[in-house]
Amino acid sequence: MNYSENIGEAYSLPDNTYLRKEKHNVCLYLVSPETNMMGNYNILSPYQAILLAMFDGEQTLSAVCALAAEAFGSKMTPEQIFETHVKFLFEKEFLVKAAGCKKKNRYSPVDFIIPAELTDLRKNRPERPLVVVWHLTEKCFCYCDYCYAERPSFRAEELLTDQRMLQLADEIVAADVRVVTLAGGDPLQNPLVFDIVAKLKSNNIAVYLSTKTLLDAAAADKLRDAGIGLMQVSLDSLNPETCLKLHKHHGHGLKMLDSIKLLKERGLRVNTNTVVTGVNVHEVRALVDKLLELKVDRIGLAQYSKSLYQHKDYLFLSPEQKESLLALVKEYKGKGHPVHCSEAGDFSSLSLEAKKKKFAKRTLCSGLFNGGVIFPNGKMTICEQLPVSSPFFWGDLRKQSLLEAWSSPDFARIKLPPKENFKGRPCFDCKDFEDCHTKYGRCVRNAVQAYGDMWAPDPSCPESKAGSRVA
């Protein structure tokens, strides 16, 4: 980014990028318009947030840099302001040319003023969650061989009551949560889902909802009337026998096509997700072609990764199958089709150099920093894939409000567990123990997948030993 070549250009935050002021700093986060899921999450100083707000899509780069120098009483020239403070924001892709943005003049710089004595960038967990994954039920329409969820059987008296669930929706709104994933089980197995969606959507909260439940016209009408706008449906094959083998529901894929048609007829955007395994990989092309025919908005293909509860080795893709799948996706993308593939990370055969690169670029654990998972019994956890018997649960929303549970002192032992728990593991003597847990977050799920041990290191850590295959 060259200052002199762009001084007359106007810039703005990308349309999918948002700011939220906290007590000690400012959160910057992305919400994907394609999926309604949260992307990158960053902690900014008030100074950085004020600078971003100055880029309102109308003022030029030179004007903003000059204004910043004046506002902060700096003797630096506009170009020096750019090189010292603004260039970083472009390098992080927090700013783009305003010509491509629909949203302008979104924030006032004064909204992000925080007293110097309160400013603290070390507080990297906001005082209110940004994202919530809410398991409305553990009931499901299918029983999938690859399911990542434990699906515990809660007693009726353990569950949140209907009244409490509706109260919780209000608390999510009041806490300014920005993204809610409704999960399970299958959220459509809980009749309250329509009321909860309506409450969240009427308050401009991005809602991500995925289902395997077969829909009729009445259910599609309710989803449309609730304002969902975007739905994800999951189907894995058009072959009835494959469906029977993968999730005990003969002909599920063909029947789910009717659900897609109902949703599209009502003006909803529809995404799909397919878990690609050794069982259905050879059927992916036929499925994608049919979904393109139905004008599905986004076709997601997820490579199978090891479930902690349902795993079977035949679900793994071979290296040749992975290569073939990625080539197929590349072919579709080359034709401009909305086909995407998420690659499951396998750490069992990574070289030391590859581990170092991967570990250095690892993403923050959402459950440890900006969000949490709510189970049907009101307990909160950092990851929906961990067993309910694990020590990584805290709070009780049957007795506490959302913010009371979120700010519970019990969370401190989850984010930074006692070092004694790691005796006999590489983490115990690691000089980066505290930074690893508090700045990035150790992936407990990956540790359990690879080693069967929740106190093991993340398998992408350069200090970890080769674990079992996870993808």
XYZ file of C-alpha atoms in Angstrom:
471
model
C 0.000 0.000 0.000
C 1.613 3.216 -1.193
C 0.450 6.488 0.349
C 1.281 8.851 -2.508
C -0.476 6.668 -5.082
C -3.730 6.506 -3.092
C -4.090 9.895 -1.391
C -7.223 10.758 -3.359
C -8.972 7.452 -2.751
C -11.776 7.026 -0.184
C -11.797 3.931 2.020
C -14.181 2.228 4.422
C -14.571 -0.828 6.584
C -15.668 -3.816 4.482
C -19.426 -4.414 4.625
C -18.937 -7.648 6.597
C -16.681 -6.048 9.233
C -17.990 -4.555 12.465
C -16.763 -2.781 15.604
C -18.039 -3.085 19.164
C -16.789 -0.977 22.036
C -15.863 -2.768 25.249
C -14.824 -1.374 28.603
C -11.075 -1.725 27.966
C -10.717 -1.932 24.171
C -12.672 -2.424 20.940
C -13.611 -5.674 19.210
C -13.361 -5.938 15.446
C -15.101 -8.944 13.936
C -16.331 -10.299 10.625
C -19.694 -11.901 9.839
C -19.817 -13.832 6.589
C -22.809 -12.767 4.450
C -22.626 -16.186 2.777
C -23.043 -18.235 5.951
C -24.012 -15.855 8.816
C -21.043 -17.220 10.746
C -18.388 -15.175 12.521
C -14.958 -14.906 10.958
C -11.850 -13.102 12.159
C -11.866 -11.551 15.618
C -9.388 -8.894 16.737
C -8.831 -6.647 19.736
C -8.071 -3.028 18.840
C -6.907 -0.047 20.828
C -9.321 2.905 21.010
C -6.874 4.820 18.791
C -7.069 2.166 16.057
C -10.873 2.025 16.248
C -11.139 5.815 16.042
C -8.934 5.794 12.954
C -11.093 3.119 11.334
C -14.237 5.115 12.074
C -12.693 8.169 10.385
C -12.626 6.203 7.134
C -16.297 6.843 6.462
C -16.262 6.042 2.751
C -16.306 9.706 1.791
C -13.115 11.297 3.133
C -9.946 10.595 1.157
C -6.878 8.885 2.570
C -4.937 12.164 2.769
C -7.870 13.929 4.462
C -8.233 11.227 7.116
C -4.497 11.181 7.870
C -4.453 14.978 8.175
C -7.522 14.924 10.403
C -5.962 12.214 12.577
C -2.808 14.268 13.055
C -4.912 17.255 14.136
C -7.282 15.243 16.348
C -4.475 13.558 18.261
C -2.305 16.648 18.496
C 0.486 15.078 16.503
C 3.230 17.033 14.736
C 3.616 14.231 12.187
C 2.741 14.828 8.552
C -0.233 12.962 7.038
C 2.210 10.596 5.308
C 3.979 9.886 8.598
C 0.601 9.216 10.239
C -0.104 6.744 7.444
C 3.216 4.934 7.764
C 3.113 4.830 11.571
C -0.549 4.136 12.347
C -2.710 3.577 9.276
C -0.693 1.278 7.018
C -1.125 -1.542 9.545
C -4.921 -1.319 9.155
C -4.594 -1.856 5.417
C -2.162 -4.739 5.877
C -4.718 -6.439 8.138
C -7.368 -5.828 5.425
C -9.524 -3.812 7.818
C -10.010 -1.173 5.111
C -11.042 -1.447 1.454
C -11.887 1.002 -1.311
C -15.226 2.641 -0.547
C -16.433 2.220 -4.130
C -17.067 -1.456 -3.433
C -18.938 -0.914 -0.144
C -22.664 -0.481 0.395
C -22.371 0.595 4.042
C -20.765 3.982 4.719
C -20.708 6.444 7.610
C -21.345 3.522 9.944
C -19.498 4.700 13.050
C -18.637 7.965 14.738
C -15.017 8.232 15.963
C -16.185 9.633 19.308
C -18.036 6.362 19.994
C -14.713 4.631 20.629
C -13.122 7.006 23.110
C -11.952 5.065 26.181
C -10.081 6.716 29.077
C -6.361 5.927 28.993
C -6.453 4.472 32.514
C -9.024 1.882 31.406
C -7.413 0.898 28.096
C -5.975 -2.636 28.239
C -5.305 -4.777 25.170
C -4.438 -7.785 27.320
C -8.123 -8.244 28.106
C -8.834 -10.262 24.985
C -12.176 -11.704 26.095
C -15.044 -9.191 25.862
C -17.331 -8.610 28.846
C -20.239 -9.826 26.699
C -20.146 -12.701 24.226
C -20.051 -11.869 20.544
C -21.152 -15.303 19.390
C -23.277 -18.005 20.999
C -23.748 -21.595 19.871
C -27.046 -22.705 21.387
C -28.048 -26.353 21.449
C -31.833 -26.145 21.578
C -32.118 -29.920 21.907
C -30.043 -33.069 21.619
C -32.821 -34.775 19.647
C -32.032 -35.329 15.991
C -33.783 -36.451 12.810
C -30.919 -38.760 11.827
C -28.283 -40.849 13.568
C -25.123 -40.210 11.569
C -22.062 -42.436 11.609
C -19.841 -39.343 11.567
C -21.694 -37.212 14.148
C -19.326 -35.090 16.256
C -21.881 -34.576 19.065
C -22.092 -36.720 22.168
C -25.888 -36.311 22.214
C -26.326 -37.004 25.921
C -29.731 -38.035 27.246
C -30.782 -35.347 29.701
C -33.624 -35.938 32.124
C -36.595 -33.617 31.635
C -35.957 -31.861 34.944
C -32.365 -31.064 33.845
C -33.434 -29.114 30.768
C -34.089 -25.405 30.435
C -37.831 -24.798 30.554
C -39.590 -23.237 27.569
C -40.076 -20.051 29.571
C -36.365 -19.909 30.462
C -35.369 -20.472 26.838
C -37.467 -17.528 25.698
C -35.970 -15.413 28.496
C -32.522 -16.482 27.342
C -33.287 -15.254 23.826
C -34.090 -11.850 25.352
C -30.815 -11.920 27.315
C -28.872 -12.692 24.137
C -30.425 -9.612 22.531
C -29.735 -7.441 25.580
C -26.087 -8.596 25.688
C -25.554 -7.421 22.086
C -24.533 -10.882 20.898
C -23.961 -10.550 17.165
C -24.040 -14.130 15.864
C -26.102 -17.085 17.116
C -25.710 -20.612 15.809
C -28.747 -22.747 16.620
C -27.593 -26.325 16.891
C -28.158 -29.651 18.599
C -29.082 -32.385 17.843
C -31.225 -30.702 15.266
C -32.712 -27.326 16.280
C -35.865 -27.974 14.253
C -36.676 -30.833 16.626
C -37.546 -28.152 19.203
C -40.861 -26.378 18.404
C -39.592 -23.182 20.077
C -37.069 -22.672 17.283
C -39.432 -20.454 15.259
C -40.107 -18.062 18.158
C -36.397 -17.911 19.027
C -35.390 -17.190 15.428
C -38.020 -14.450 15.166
C -36.757 -12.794 18.364
C -33.123 -12.865 17.242
C -33.700 -11.789 13.654
C -35.990 -8.908 14.659
C -33.009 -7.551 16.593
C -30.545 -7.770 13.700
C -28.664 -10.783 15.025
C -27.098 -13.041 12.403
C -28.568 -16.534 12.821
C -26.957 -19.688 11.485
C -29.275 -22.687 11.473
C -28.510 -26.069 9.917
C -30.912 -28.980 9.731
C -31.357 -32.519 8.492
C -35.065 -32.446 9.322
C -37.331 -32.978 6.319
C -39.539 -29.914 5.930
C -43.154 -29.620 4.858
C -44.813 -26.466 3.524
C -46.003 -25.404 6.996
C -42.474 -25.584 8.473
C -41.039 -23.687 5.493
C -43.707 -21.000 5.975
C -42.820 -20.663 9.665
C -39.118 -20.290 8.889
C -39.837 -17.609 6.294
C -42.218 -15.765 8.628
C -39.633 -15.893 11.423
C -37.286 -13.968 9.146
C -34.534 -16.580 8.913
C -33.520 -15.443 5.411
C -30.752 -18.030 5.116
C -30.912 -21.742 5.908
C -28.392 -24.546 5.704
C -29.643 -28.042 5.025
C -27.438 -31.105 5.296
C -27.547 -34.012 2.906
C -24.843 -36.487 1.985
C -26.003 -38.522 -0.993
C -28.803 -39.071 -3.499
C -28.298 -42.824 -3.161
C -30.906 -44.209 -0.711
C -28.627 -47.062 0.364
C -25.750 -44.723 1.103
C -28.060 -42.597 3.243
C -29.145 -45.695 5.132
C -25.519 -46.621 5.817
C -24.388 -43.140 6.807
C -27.256 -41.945 8.956
C -29.867 -44.687 9.243
C -32.415 -42.868 7.082
C -33.196 -44.525 3.757
C -33.560 -42.007 0.913
C -32.882 -38.963 3.075
C -30.971 -37.079 0.368
C -33.681 -37.366 -2.272
C -36.340 -36.297 0.228
C -34.234 -33.327 1.343
C -34.298 -31.997 -2.227
C -38.011 -31.318 -1.699
C -37.163 -29.301 1.436
C -34.716 -27.213 -0.578
C -37.395 -26.530 -3.194
C -39.875 -25.428 -0.523
C -37.369 -22.998 0.986
C -36.327 -21.574 -2.374
C -39.968 -21.108 -3.398
C -40.388 -18.904 -0.319
C -37.466 -16.694 -1.250
C -34.958 -18.054 1.288
C -31.302 -18.410 0.486
C -30.280 -22.028 0.903
C -26.813 -23.385 1.649
C -26.029 -27.072 1.836
C -23.434 -29.064 3.704
C -22.214 -32.533 2.819
C -19.823 -34.539 4.976
C -17.588 -36.329 2.491
C -16.464 -39.746 3.684
C -15.004 -42.875 2.179
C -18.594 -44.058 1.767
C -20.048 -41.239 -0.349
C -17.028 -39.563 -1.970
C -17.706 -41.227 -5.339
C -21.246 -39.778 -5.353
C -20.308 -36.135 -4.786
C -20.414 -35.050 -8.434
C -23.979 -36.297 -8.953
C -25.096 -34.549 -5.759
C -23.417 -31.237 -6.611
C -24.875 -31.235 -10.120
C -28.374 -31.669 -8.682
C -27.851 -28.917 -6.121
C -26.642 -26.552 -8.831
C -29.784 -27.388 -10.799
C -31.833 -26.302 -7.759
C -29.830 -23.044 -7.596
C -28.478 -23.680 -4.102
C -26.620 -20.544 -2.993
C -23.587 -22.214 -1.445
C -22.589 -25.874 -1.645
C -20.275 -26.884 1.182
C -18.269 -30.102 1.184
C -16.654 -30.976 4.508
C -13.985 -33.652 4.618
C -14.671 -36.121 7.401
C -12.642 -35.719 10.578
C -12.603 -38.094 13.510
C -15.629 -38.038 15.781
C -14.986 -38.516 19.469
C -18.123 -40.649 19.741
C -19.142 -42.314 16.454
C -15.826 -42.853 14.643
C -15.255 -45.683 12.177
C -12.061 -45.951 10.133
C -13.884 -46.495 6.843
C -15.159 -42.918 7.034
C -11.662 -41.514 6.462
C -10.807 -40.329 2.964
C -7.696 -41.811 1.401
C -5.017 -39.408 0.094
C -6.143 -40.238 -3.457
C -9.788 -39.510 -2.599
C -8.835 -36.180 -1.014
C -6.851 -35.226 -4.091
C -9.731 -36.208 -6.374
C -12.235 -34.246 -4.268
C -10.126 -31.082 -4.296
C -9.676 -31.401 -8.067
C -13.446 -31.674 -8.448
C -14.018 -28.548 -6.360
C -11.404 -26.684 -8.393
C -13.224 -27.731 -11.560
C -16.538 -26.346 -10.284
C -14.946 -23.138 -9.016
C -13.300 -22.669 -12.394
C -16.791 -22.585 -13.896
C -17.927 -19.985 -11.376
C -20.054 -22.358 -9.283
C -20.448 -21.738 -5.504
C -18.812 -24.999 -4.418
C -16.495 -24.937 -1.402
C -14.499 -27.590 0.424
C -13.186 -27.437 3.977
C -10.040 -29.480 4.460
C -9.849 -31.399 7.703
C -6.468 -31.008 9.398
C -4.527 -34.173 10.115
C -1.482 -33.746 12.342
C -0.294 -37.360 12.552
C 2.249 -37.063 9.750
C 3.245 -33.381 9.787
C 6.946 -32.565 9.685
C 8.413 -30.374 12.426
C 8.713 -27.465 9.997
C 5.088 -27.857 8.873
C 3.960 -27.929 12.506
C 5.838 -24.711 13.264
C 4.155 -22.918 10.361
C 0.706 -24.265 11.183
C 1.000 -23.543 14.892
C 2.182 -19.971 14.310
C -0.892 -19.248 12.171
C -3.477 -21.038 14.274
C -6.759 -19.256 14.794
C -8.146 -18.159 18.134
C -10.472 -20.620 19.846
C -13.857 -18.878 19.756
C -15.039 -20.657 22.901
C -12.088 -19.324 24.881
C -12.243 -15.760 23.636
C -15.403 -14.350 22.074
C -18.168 -16.904 22.511
C -19.560 -19.912 24.260
C -21.706 -22.984 23.748
C -24.985 -23.448 25.621
C -26.219 -27.002 26.144
C -29.915 -27.896 26.616
C -29.330 -28.261 30.360
C -28.118 -24.656 30.617
C -24.447 -25.455 31.101
C -21.915 -23.479 29.075
C -18.766 -24.884 27.502
C -15.971 -23.854 25.165
C -16.628 -26.553 22.548
C -19.733 -28.476 21.550
C -17.646 -31.526 20.683
C -16.386 -32.118 24.220
C -18.173 -34.624 26.490
C -20.515 -33.224 29.122
C -18.423 -34.988 31.760
C -15.371 -32.863 30.905
C -14.151 -30.091 33.228
C -14.602 -27.529 30.469
C -18.169 -26.625 31.423
C -19.139 -23.699 33.606
C -22.179 -21.741 34.711
C -25.812 -22.845 34.971
C -28.369 -20.875 32.982
C -31.167 -22.509 34.920
C -30.039 -20.368 37.859
C -27.917 -17.611 36.302
C -28.412 -14.987 33.624
C -26.309 -15.195 30.485
C -23.979 -12.422 31.649
C -23.663 -13.911 35.131
C -22.580 -17.213 33.626
C -20.315 -15.490 31.083
C -18.446 -13.573 33.788
C -18.245 -16.513 36.193
C -14.875 -16.807 37.971
C -14.996 -20.521 37.094
C -14.060 -19.593 33.537
C -10.544 -18.578 34.600
C -9.651 -22.207 35.395
C -10.880 -23.207 31.936
C -8.928 -20.620 29.983
C -5.788 -21.168 32.047
C -6.069 -24.588 33.750
C -3.860 -25.469 36.730
C -0.436 -26.496 35.483
C -0.567 -29.602 37.675
C -3.157 -31.064 35.279
C -0.429 -31.319 32.637
C 2.116 -33.347 34.593
C 3.842 -35.860 32.356
C 2.872 -33.952 29.205
C 4.970 -31.526 27.123
C 2.874 -28.547 28.251
C 3.931 -28.910 31.885
C 7.504 -27.699 31.314
C 6.767 -25.427 28.363
C 8.024 -21.848 28.700
C 5.063 -20.666 26.602
C 2.434 -22.364 28.764
C 0.628 -19.198 29.881
C 0.842 -17.352 26.555
C -0.339 -20.420 24.666
C -3.479 -20.648 26.767
C -4.285 -16.979 27.259
C -3.278 -15.464 23.894
C -4.331 -18.191 21.469
C -6.050 -21.046 23.254
C -5.079 -24.724 23.259
C -7.492 -26.801 21.169
C -8.778 -29.370 23.634
C -10.842 -31.117 20.965
C -7.799 -31.701 18.766
C -5.872 -32.998 21.779
C -8.591 -35.528 22.583
C -8.935 -36.532 18.924
C -5.210 -37.160 18.519
C -4.226 -38.495 21.947
C -7.422 -39.344 23.816
C -6.198 -36.960 26.526
C -7.746 -33.562 27.271
C -4.501 -32.366 28.911
C -2.307 -33.257 25.954
C -0.871 -30.494 23.763
C -2.543 -29.358 20.602
C -1.291 -31.901 18.011
C -0.164 -29.046 15.756
C 2.248 -27.873 18.483
C 5.909 -28.396 17.487
C 6.523 -29.969 20.923
C 3.822 -32.627 20.453
C 4.428 -36.188 19.344
C 2.655 -37.804 16.415
C -0.861 -38.731 17.474
C -3.492 -40.954 15.947
C -5.045 -40.037 12.609
C -7.850 -37.502 12.920
C -8.699 -36.857 9.252
